[in-house]
PDB file of C-alpha atoms in Angstrom:
ATOM      1  CA  UNK A 204      -0.119  -0.036   0.206  1.00  0.00           C
ATOM      2  CA  UNK A 205       1.186   3.380  -1.033  1.00  0.00           C
ATOM      3  CA  UNK A 206       2.110   6.029   2.300  1.00  0.00           C
ATOM      4  CA  UNK A 207       1.576   9.274   0.576  1.00  0.00           C
ATOM      5  CA  UNK A 208       2.671  10.489   3.741  1.00  0.00           C
ATOM      6  CA  UNK A 209       6.615  10.080   2.349  1.00  0.00           C
ATOM      7  CA  UNK A 210       7.315  12.786   0.517  1.00  0.00           C
ATOM      8  CA  UNK A 211       6.493  13.369  -3.453  1.00  0.00           C
ATOM      9  CA  UNK A 212       9.747  11.674  -4.666  1.00  0.00           C
ATOM     10  CA  UNK A 213       9.808   8.231  -3.220  1.00  0.00           C
ATOM     11  CA  UNK A 214       5.613   8.210  -3.591  1.00  0.00           C
ATOM     12  CA  UNK A 215       5.784   9.601  -7.727  1.00  0.00           C
ATOM     13  CA  UNK A 216       7.796   5.794  -8.901  1.00  0.00           C
ATOM     14  CA  UNK A 217       5.468   3.725  -6.666  1.00  0.00           C
ATOM     15  CA  UNK A 218       2.476   5.383  -8.842  1.00  0.00           C
ATOM     16  CA  UNK A 219       3.605   4.041 -11.701  1.00  0.00           C
ATOM     17  CA  UNK A 220       1.866   1.241 -13.037  1.00  0.00           C
ATOM     18  CA  UNK A 221      -1.247   1.916 -10.315  1.00  0.00           C
ATOM     19  CA  UNK A 222      -4.568   2.428 -12.012  1.00  0.00           C
ATOM     20  CA  UNK A 223      -6.703   5.714 -11.530  1.00  0.00           C
ATOM     21  CA  UNK A 224      -9.955   5.734 -11.686  1.00  0.00           C
ATOM     22  CA  UNK A 225     -12.351   9.626 -11.664  1.00  0.00           C
ATOM     23  CA  UNK A 226     -15.759  10.348 -13.612  1.00  0.00           C
ATOM     24  CA  UNK A 227     -15.697   6.378 -15.436  1.00  0.00           C
ATOM     25  CA  UNK A 228     -12.547   6.636 -16.289  1.00  0.00           C
ATOM     26  CA  UNK A 229      -9.553   3.839 -15.461  1.00  0.00           C
ATOM     27  CA  UNK A 230      -6.336   5.025 -16.513  1.00  0.00           C
ATOM     28  CA  UNK A 231      -2.832   2.663 -15.947  1.00  0.00           C
ATOM     29  CA  UNK A 232      -0.179   6.004 -14.823  1.00  0.00           C
ATOM     30  CA  UNK A 233       2.821   5.733 -17.309  1.00  0.00           C
ATOM     31  CA  UNK A 234       4.562   9.026 -16.303  1.00  0.00           C
ATOM     32  CA  UNK A 235       4.230  11.397 -12.822  1.00  0.00           C
ATOM     33  CA  UNK A 236       6.529  14.556 -11.875  1.00  0.00           C
ATOM     34  CA  UNK A 237       7.134  14.912  -7.990  1.00  0.00           C
ATOM     35  CA  UNK A 238       7.403  18.331  -6.314  1.00  0.00           C
ATOM     36  CA  UNK A 239       9.286  19.144  -3.313  1.00  0.00           C
ATOM     37  CA  UNK A 240       6.866  21.993  -1.972  1.00  0.00           C
ATOM     38  CA  UNK A 241       9.384  24.905  -0.345  1.00  0.00           C
ATOM     39  CA  UNK A 242      12.802  23.122  -1.363  1.00  0.00           C
ATOM     40  CA  UNK A 243      11.501  23.201  -4.701  1.00  0.00           C
ATOM     41  CA  UNK A 244      11.171  26.048  -7.034  1.00  0.00           C
ATOM     42  CA  UNK A 245       8.791  24.752  -9.550  1.00  0.00           C
ATOM     43  CA  UNK A 246       6.092  23.408  -6.968  1.00  0.00           C
ATOM     44  CA  UNK A 247       3.650  25.367  -6.828  1.00  0.00           C
ATOM     45  CA  UNK A 248       3.087  25.453  -4.124  1.00  0.00           C
ATOM     46  CA  UNK A 249       7.230  27.004  -2.987  1.00  0.00           C
ATOM     47  CA  UNK A 250       5.722  30.127  -1.816  1.00  0.00           C
ATOM     48  CA  UNK A 251       3.677  28.845   0.729  1.00  0.00           C
ATOM     49  CA  UNK A 252      -0.134  28.431   1.113  1.00  0.00           C
ATOM     50  CA  UNK A 253      -2.704  30.857  -1.312  1.00  0.00           C
ATOM     51  CA  UNK A 254      -6.348  29.953  -2.032  1.00  0.00           C
ATOM     52  CA  UNK A 255      -5.096  28.465  -5.344  1.00  0.00           C
ATOM     53  CA  UNK A 256      -2.990  25.951  -4.391  1.00  0.00           C
ATOM     54  CA  UNK A 257      -5.104  25.098  -0.711  1.00  0.00           C
ATOM     55  CA  UNK A 258      -5.168  21.862  -1.748  1.00  0.00           C
ATOM     56  CA  UNK A 259      -1.428  20.529  -1.370  1.00  0.00           C
ATOM     57  CA  UNK A 260      -1.358  21.144   2.245  1.00  0.00           C
ATOM     58  CA  UNK A 261      -4.572  19.396   2.568  1.00  0.00           C
ATOM     59  CA  UNK A 262      -4.408  15.811   3.936  1.00  0.00           C
ATOM     60  CA  UNK A 263      -2.197  12.703   1.644  1.00  0.00           C
ATOM     61  CA  UNK A 264      -3.966  11.278  -0.595  1.00  0.00           C
ATOM     62  CA  UNK A 265      -6.221  13.454  -1.928  1.00  0.00           C
ATOM     63  CA  UNK A 266      -6.452  15.577  -5.723  1.00  0.00           C
ATOM     64  CA  UNK A 267      -5.200  18.806  -6.370  1.00  0.00           C
ATOM     65  CA  UNK A 268      -6.131  19.782  -9.786  1.00  0.00           C
ATOM     66  CA  UNK A 269      -5.044  23.000 -11.014  1.00  0.00           C
ATOM     67  CA  UNK A 270      -6.032  25.024 -14.336  1.00  0.00           C
ATOM     68  CA  UNK A 271      -2.991  25.161 -16.663  1.00  0.00           C
ATOM     69  CA  UNK A 272      -2.678  27.903 -19.428  1.00  0.00           C
ATOM     70  CA  UNK A 273      -6.889  28.308 -18.578  1.00  0.00           C
ATOM     71  CA  UNK A 274      -7.642  25.531 -20.716  1.00  0.00           C
ATOM     72  CA  UNK A 275      -5.918  22.551 -19.156  1.00  0.00           C
ATOM     73  CA  UNK A 276      -7.091  20.878 -15.669  1.00  0.00           C
ATOM     74  CA  UNK A 277      -3.646  19.003 -14.667  1.00  0.00           C
ATOM     75  CA  UNK A 278      -4.009  16.667 -11.643  1.00  0.00           C
ATOM     76  CA  UNK A 279      -1.725  16.600  -8.565  1.00  0.00           C
ATOM     77  CA  UNK A 280      -2.395  14.113  -6.082  1.00  0.00           C
ATOM     78  CA  UNK A 281      -0.992  14.883  -2.096  1.00  0.00           C
ATOM     79  CA  UNK A 282       1.858  13.525  -0.964  1.00  0.00           C
ATOM     80  CA  UNK A 283       4.203  14.368   2.792  1.00  0.00           C
ATOM     81  CA  UNK A 284       1.925  14.478   5.906  1.00  0.00           C
ATOM     82  CA  UNK A 285      -0.471  18.008   5.769  1.00  0.00           C
ATOM     83  CA  UNK A 286       1.154  21.457   5.734  1.00  0.00           C
ATOM     84  CA  UNK A 287       3.891  19.900   3.996  1.00  0.00           C
ATOM     85  CA  UNK A 288       2.649  21.334  -0.083  1.00  0.00           C
ATOM     86  CA  UNK A 289       4.621  17.902  -1.358  1.00  0.00           C
ATOM     87  CA  UNK A 290       2.614  16.415  -4.561  1.00  0.00           C
ATOM     88  CA  UNK A 291       2.980  14.219  -7.665  1.00  0.00           C
ATOM     89  CA  UNK A 292       1.616  15.150 -10.671  1.00  0.00           C
ATOM     90  CA  UNK A 293      -0.285  12.324 -13.469  1.00  0.00           C
ATOM     91  CA  UNK A 294       1.690  13.488 -16.707  1.00  0.00           C
ATOM     92  CA  UNK A 295       0.488  10.648 -18.993  1.00  0.00           C
ATOM     93  CA  UNK A 296      -1.323   6.874 -18.730  1.00  0.00           C
ATOM     94  CA  UNK A 297      -2.870   4.458 -20.757  1.00  0.00           C
ATOM     95  CA  UNK A 298      -7.087   4.128 -20.385  1.00  0.00           C
ATOM     96  CA  UNK A 299      -8.052   0.614 -19.733  1.00  0.00           C
ATOM     97  CA  UNK A 300     -11.697   1.437 -18.581  1.00  0.00           C
ATOM     98  CA  UNK A 301     -14.207   4.259 -19.989  1.00  0.00           C
ATOM     99  CA  UNK A 302     -12.660   4.341 -23.327  1.00  0.00           C
ATOM    100  CA  UNK A 303     -15.657   5.527 -25.486  1.00  0.00           C
ATOM    101  CA  UNK A 304     -15.798   8.490 -22.247  1.00  0.00           C
ATOM    102  CA  UNK A 305     -12.127   9.508 -22.378  1.00  0.00           C
ATOM    103  CA  UNK A 306     -12.437   9.357 -26.497  1.00  0.00           C
ATOM    104  CA  UNK A 307     -15.775  11.367 -26.531  1.00  0.00           C
ATOM    105  CA  UNK A 308     -14.119  13.817 -24.022  1.00  0.00           C
ATOM    106  CA  UNK A 309     -10.311  14.118 -25.575  1.00  0.00           C
ATOM    107  CA  UNK A 310     -12.057  14.341 -29.118  1.00  0.00           C
ATOM    108  CA  UNK A 311      -9.221  12.783 -30.504  1.00  0.00           C
ATOM    109  CA  UNK A 312      -9.195   9.172 -32.435  1.00  0.00           C
ATOM    110  CA  UNK A 313      -5.001   7.680 -31.158  1.00  0.00           C
ATOM    111  CA  UNK A 314      -5.548   5.460 -28.780  1.00  0.00           C
ATOM    112  CA  UNK A 315      -2.383   6.094 -27.061  1.00  0.00           C
ATOM    113  CA  UNK A 316      -2.276  10.282 -26.796  1.00  0.00           C
ATOM    114  CA  UNK A 317      -5.791   9.596 -24.954  1.00  0.00           C
ATOM    115  CA  UNK A 318      -3.757  10.763 -21.636  1.00  0.00           C
ATOM    116  CA  UNK A 319      -0.343  11.175 -23.323  1.00  0.00           C
ATOM    117  CA  UNK A 320      -0.057  14.312 -21.113  1.00  0.00           C
ATOM    118  CA  UNK A 321      -0.651  16.237 -18.155  1.00  0.00           C
ATOM    119  CA  UNK A 322      -3.910  18.042 -19.761  1.00  0.00           C
ATOM    120  CA  UNK A 323      -4.863  15.251 -21.885  1.00  0.00           C
ATOM    121  CA  UNK A 324      -4.782  12.772 -18.483  1.00  0.00           C
ATOM    122  CA  UNK A 325      -6.989  15.800 -17.080  1.00  0.00           C
ATOM    123  CA  UNK A 326      -9.717  15.641 -19.807  1.00  0.00           C
ATOM    124  CA  UNK A 327      -9.975  11.865 -20.102  1.00  0.00           C
ATOM    125  CA  UNK A 328     -10.541  11.447 -16.369  1.00  0.00           C
ATOM    126  CA  UNK A 329     -13.038  14.852 -16.315  1.00  0.00           C
ATOM    127  CA  UNK A 330     -10.997  16.188 -13.951  1.00  0.00           C
ATOM    128  CA  UNK A 331     -12.541  20.017 -12.542  1.00  0.00           C
ATOM    129  CA  UNK A 332     -11.361  22.105  -9.798  1.00  0.00           C
ATOM    130  CA  UNK A 333     -14.553  20.958  -7.911  1.00  0.00           C
ATOM    131  CA  UNK A 334     -11.833  17.977  -7.839  1.00  0.00           C
ATOM    132  CA  UNK A 335      -9.844  19.536  -5.251  1.00  0.00           C
ATOM    133  CA  UNK A 336      -9.778  18.138  -1.666  1.00  0.00           C
ATOM    134  CA  UNK A 337     -11.631  14.561  -2.373  1.00  0.00           C
ATOM    135  CA  UNK A 338     -10.031  11.770  -2.080  1.00  0.00           C
ATOM    136  CA  UNK A 339      -8.088   9.541  -5.194  1.00  0.00           C
ATOM    137  CA  UNK A 340      -9.540   6.370  -6.343  1.00  0.00           C
ATOM    138  CA  UNK A 341      -6.260   4.193  -6.861  1.00  0.00           C
ATOM    139  CA  UNK A 342      -6.033   0.477  -7.994  1.00  0.00           C
ATOM    140  CA  UNK A 343      -1.807  -0.342  -6.660  1.00  0.00           C
ATOM    141  CA  UNK A 344      -0.125  -2.395  -8.657  1.00  0.00           C
ATOM    142  CA  UNK A 345      -0.050  -6.356  -8.751  1.00  0.00           C
ATOM    143  CA  UNK A 346       4.178  -6.026  -9.511  1.00  0.00           C
ATOM    144  CA  UNK A 347       5.937  -3.027 -10.088  1.00  0.00           C
ATOM    145  CA  UNK A 348       7.424  -2.234 -13.443  1.00  0.00           C
ATOM    146  CA  UNK A 349      10.768  -1.300 -14.574  1.00  0.00           C
ATOM    147  CA  UNK A 350      10.688   2.235 -14.614  1.00  0.00           C
ATOM    148  CA  UNK A 351      13.978   5.560 -14.801  1.00  0.00           C
ATOM    149  CA  UNK A 352      13.769   8.694 -13.708  1.00  0.00           C
ATOM    150  CA  UNK A 353      15.198  12.920 -15.348  1.00  0.00           C
ATOM    151  CA  UNK A 354      15.383  15.117 -15.486  1.00  0.00           C
ATOM    152  CA  UNK A 355      11.464  17.261 -15.274  1.00  0.00           C
ATOM    153  CA  UNK A 356      10.220  18.811 -18.451  1.00  0.00           C
ATOM    154  CA  UNK A 357       7.552  21.599 -19.717  1.00  0.00           C
ATOM    155  CA  UNK A 358       8.586  23.716 -17.175  1.00  0.00           C
ATOM    156  CA  UNK A 359      11.074  26.751 -16.224  1.00  0.00           C
ATOM    157  CA  UNK A 360      11.999  26.269 -13.003  1.00  0.00           C
ATOM    158  CA  UNK A 361      14.439  23.711 -11.710  1.00  0.00           C
ATOM    159  CA  UNK A 362      14.534  21.975 -14.455  1.00  0.00           C
ATOM    160  CA  UNK A 363      17.615  20.259 -14.226  1.00  0.00           C
ATOM    161  CA  UNK A 364      15.683  18.567 -11.137  1.00  0.00           C
ATOM    162  CA  UNK A 365      15.139  14.146 -12.154  1.00  0.00           C
ATOM    163  CA  UNK A 366      11.770  14.093 -10.369  1.00  0.00           C
ATOM    164  CA  UNK A 367      10.433  12.672 -14.554  1.00  0.00           C
ATOM    165  CA  UNK A 368       9.697   9.324 -13.516  1.00  0.00           C
ATOM    166  CA  UNK A 369       8.000   6.863 -16.453  1.00  0.00           C
ATOM    167  CA  UNK A 370       8.112   3.711 -18.125  1.00  0.00           C
ATOM    168  CA  UNK A 371      10.637   3.522 -20.756  1.00  0.00           C
ATOM    169  CA  UNK A 372       9.883   3.460 -24.127  1.00  0.00           C
ATOM    170  CA  UNK A 373       6.132   2.807 -22.959  1.00  0.00           C
ATOM    171  CA  UNK A 374       3.843   4.900 -25.845  1.00  0.00           C
ATOM    172  CA  UNK A 375       1.451   7.003 -23.105  1.00  0.00           C
ATOM    173  CA  UNK A 376       4.634   8.816 -22.485  1.00  0.00           C
ATOM    174  CA  UNK A 377       5.277  12.314 -23.114  1.00  0.00           C
ATOM    175  CA  UNK A 378       8.275  13.902 -24.068  1.00  0.00           C
ATOM    176  CA  UNK A 379      10.937  11.460 -24.220  1.00  0.00           C
ATOM    177  CA  UNK A 380       9.829   7.907 -23.574  1.00  0.00           C
ATOM    178  CA  UNK A 381      13.233   6.143 -23.496  1.00  0.00           C
ATOM    179  CA  UNK A 382      15.738   6.900 -21.477  1.00  0.00           C
ATOM    180  CA  UNK A 383      17.723   9.216 -19.994  1.00  0.00           C
ATOM    181  CA  UNK A 384      20.300  10.712 -21.918  1.00  0.00           C
ATOM    182  CA  UNK A 385      23.695  10.753 -20.003  1.00  0.00           C
TER     183      UNK A 385
END
C-alpha cells in the first residue's frame, strides 16, 4: 500500500503501474513528476499556501487539480504530511476502462494520445477544479514495472531536477519515452 505521507519523490515511482479511476474512466499511470514544496522552485507551493494551491497542503492521498494555461486541468496527488505542500503530477497513462468516455472527452482518435501529457490525462479523467481535496481512487499495481527517472519537462524553474519518473518506451509517455540521456 502506498504511503502518501512520504515525500513526493518517494511516492512518485510507486505510482507507476497503478490505476487511477475518476468520473467513469480508469488510467494506468505511466509517467509522473514529483514536486517538493518549499524546497522546489517549480512547485506551486514553493512560496507557501494560497487559495489556489490550498489542496496541496491538505491531507495526503487527496487530489489537487489546477488550471494550466486557463484550459487544461492537471491532476496531482498530494504527498507528504499535511501542511507540507508536496505532490505528484500525473503526466501520462493508458486508458483501461471508460475508453469511449475518454475518446468523447478528448476528441481524438489516437488511443495512445488519450492520456499522454498532463492536460490530456486530466481531460480524459474528466477532472475539474471542484475535484480538489477529493480522496484519490487508486488501485495499486500487482508488481513494480521497470522505470527510469530524469529531468522534468515543460517547466521553467528547477528543470534539471531528476524528478520525472516514467515507464521506458511506453507509447503513452509524453516527451522523451526511452531512457534519459547521460
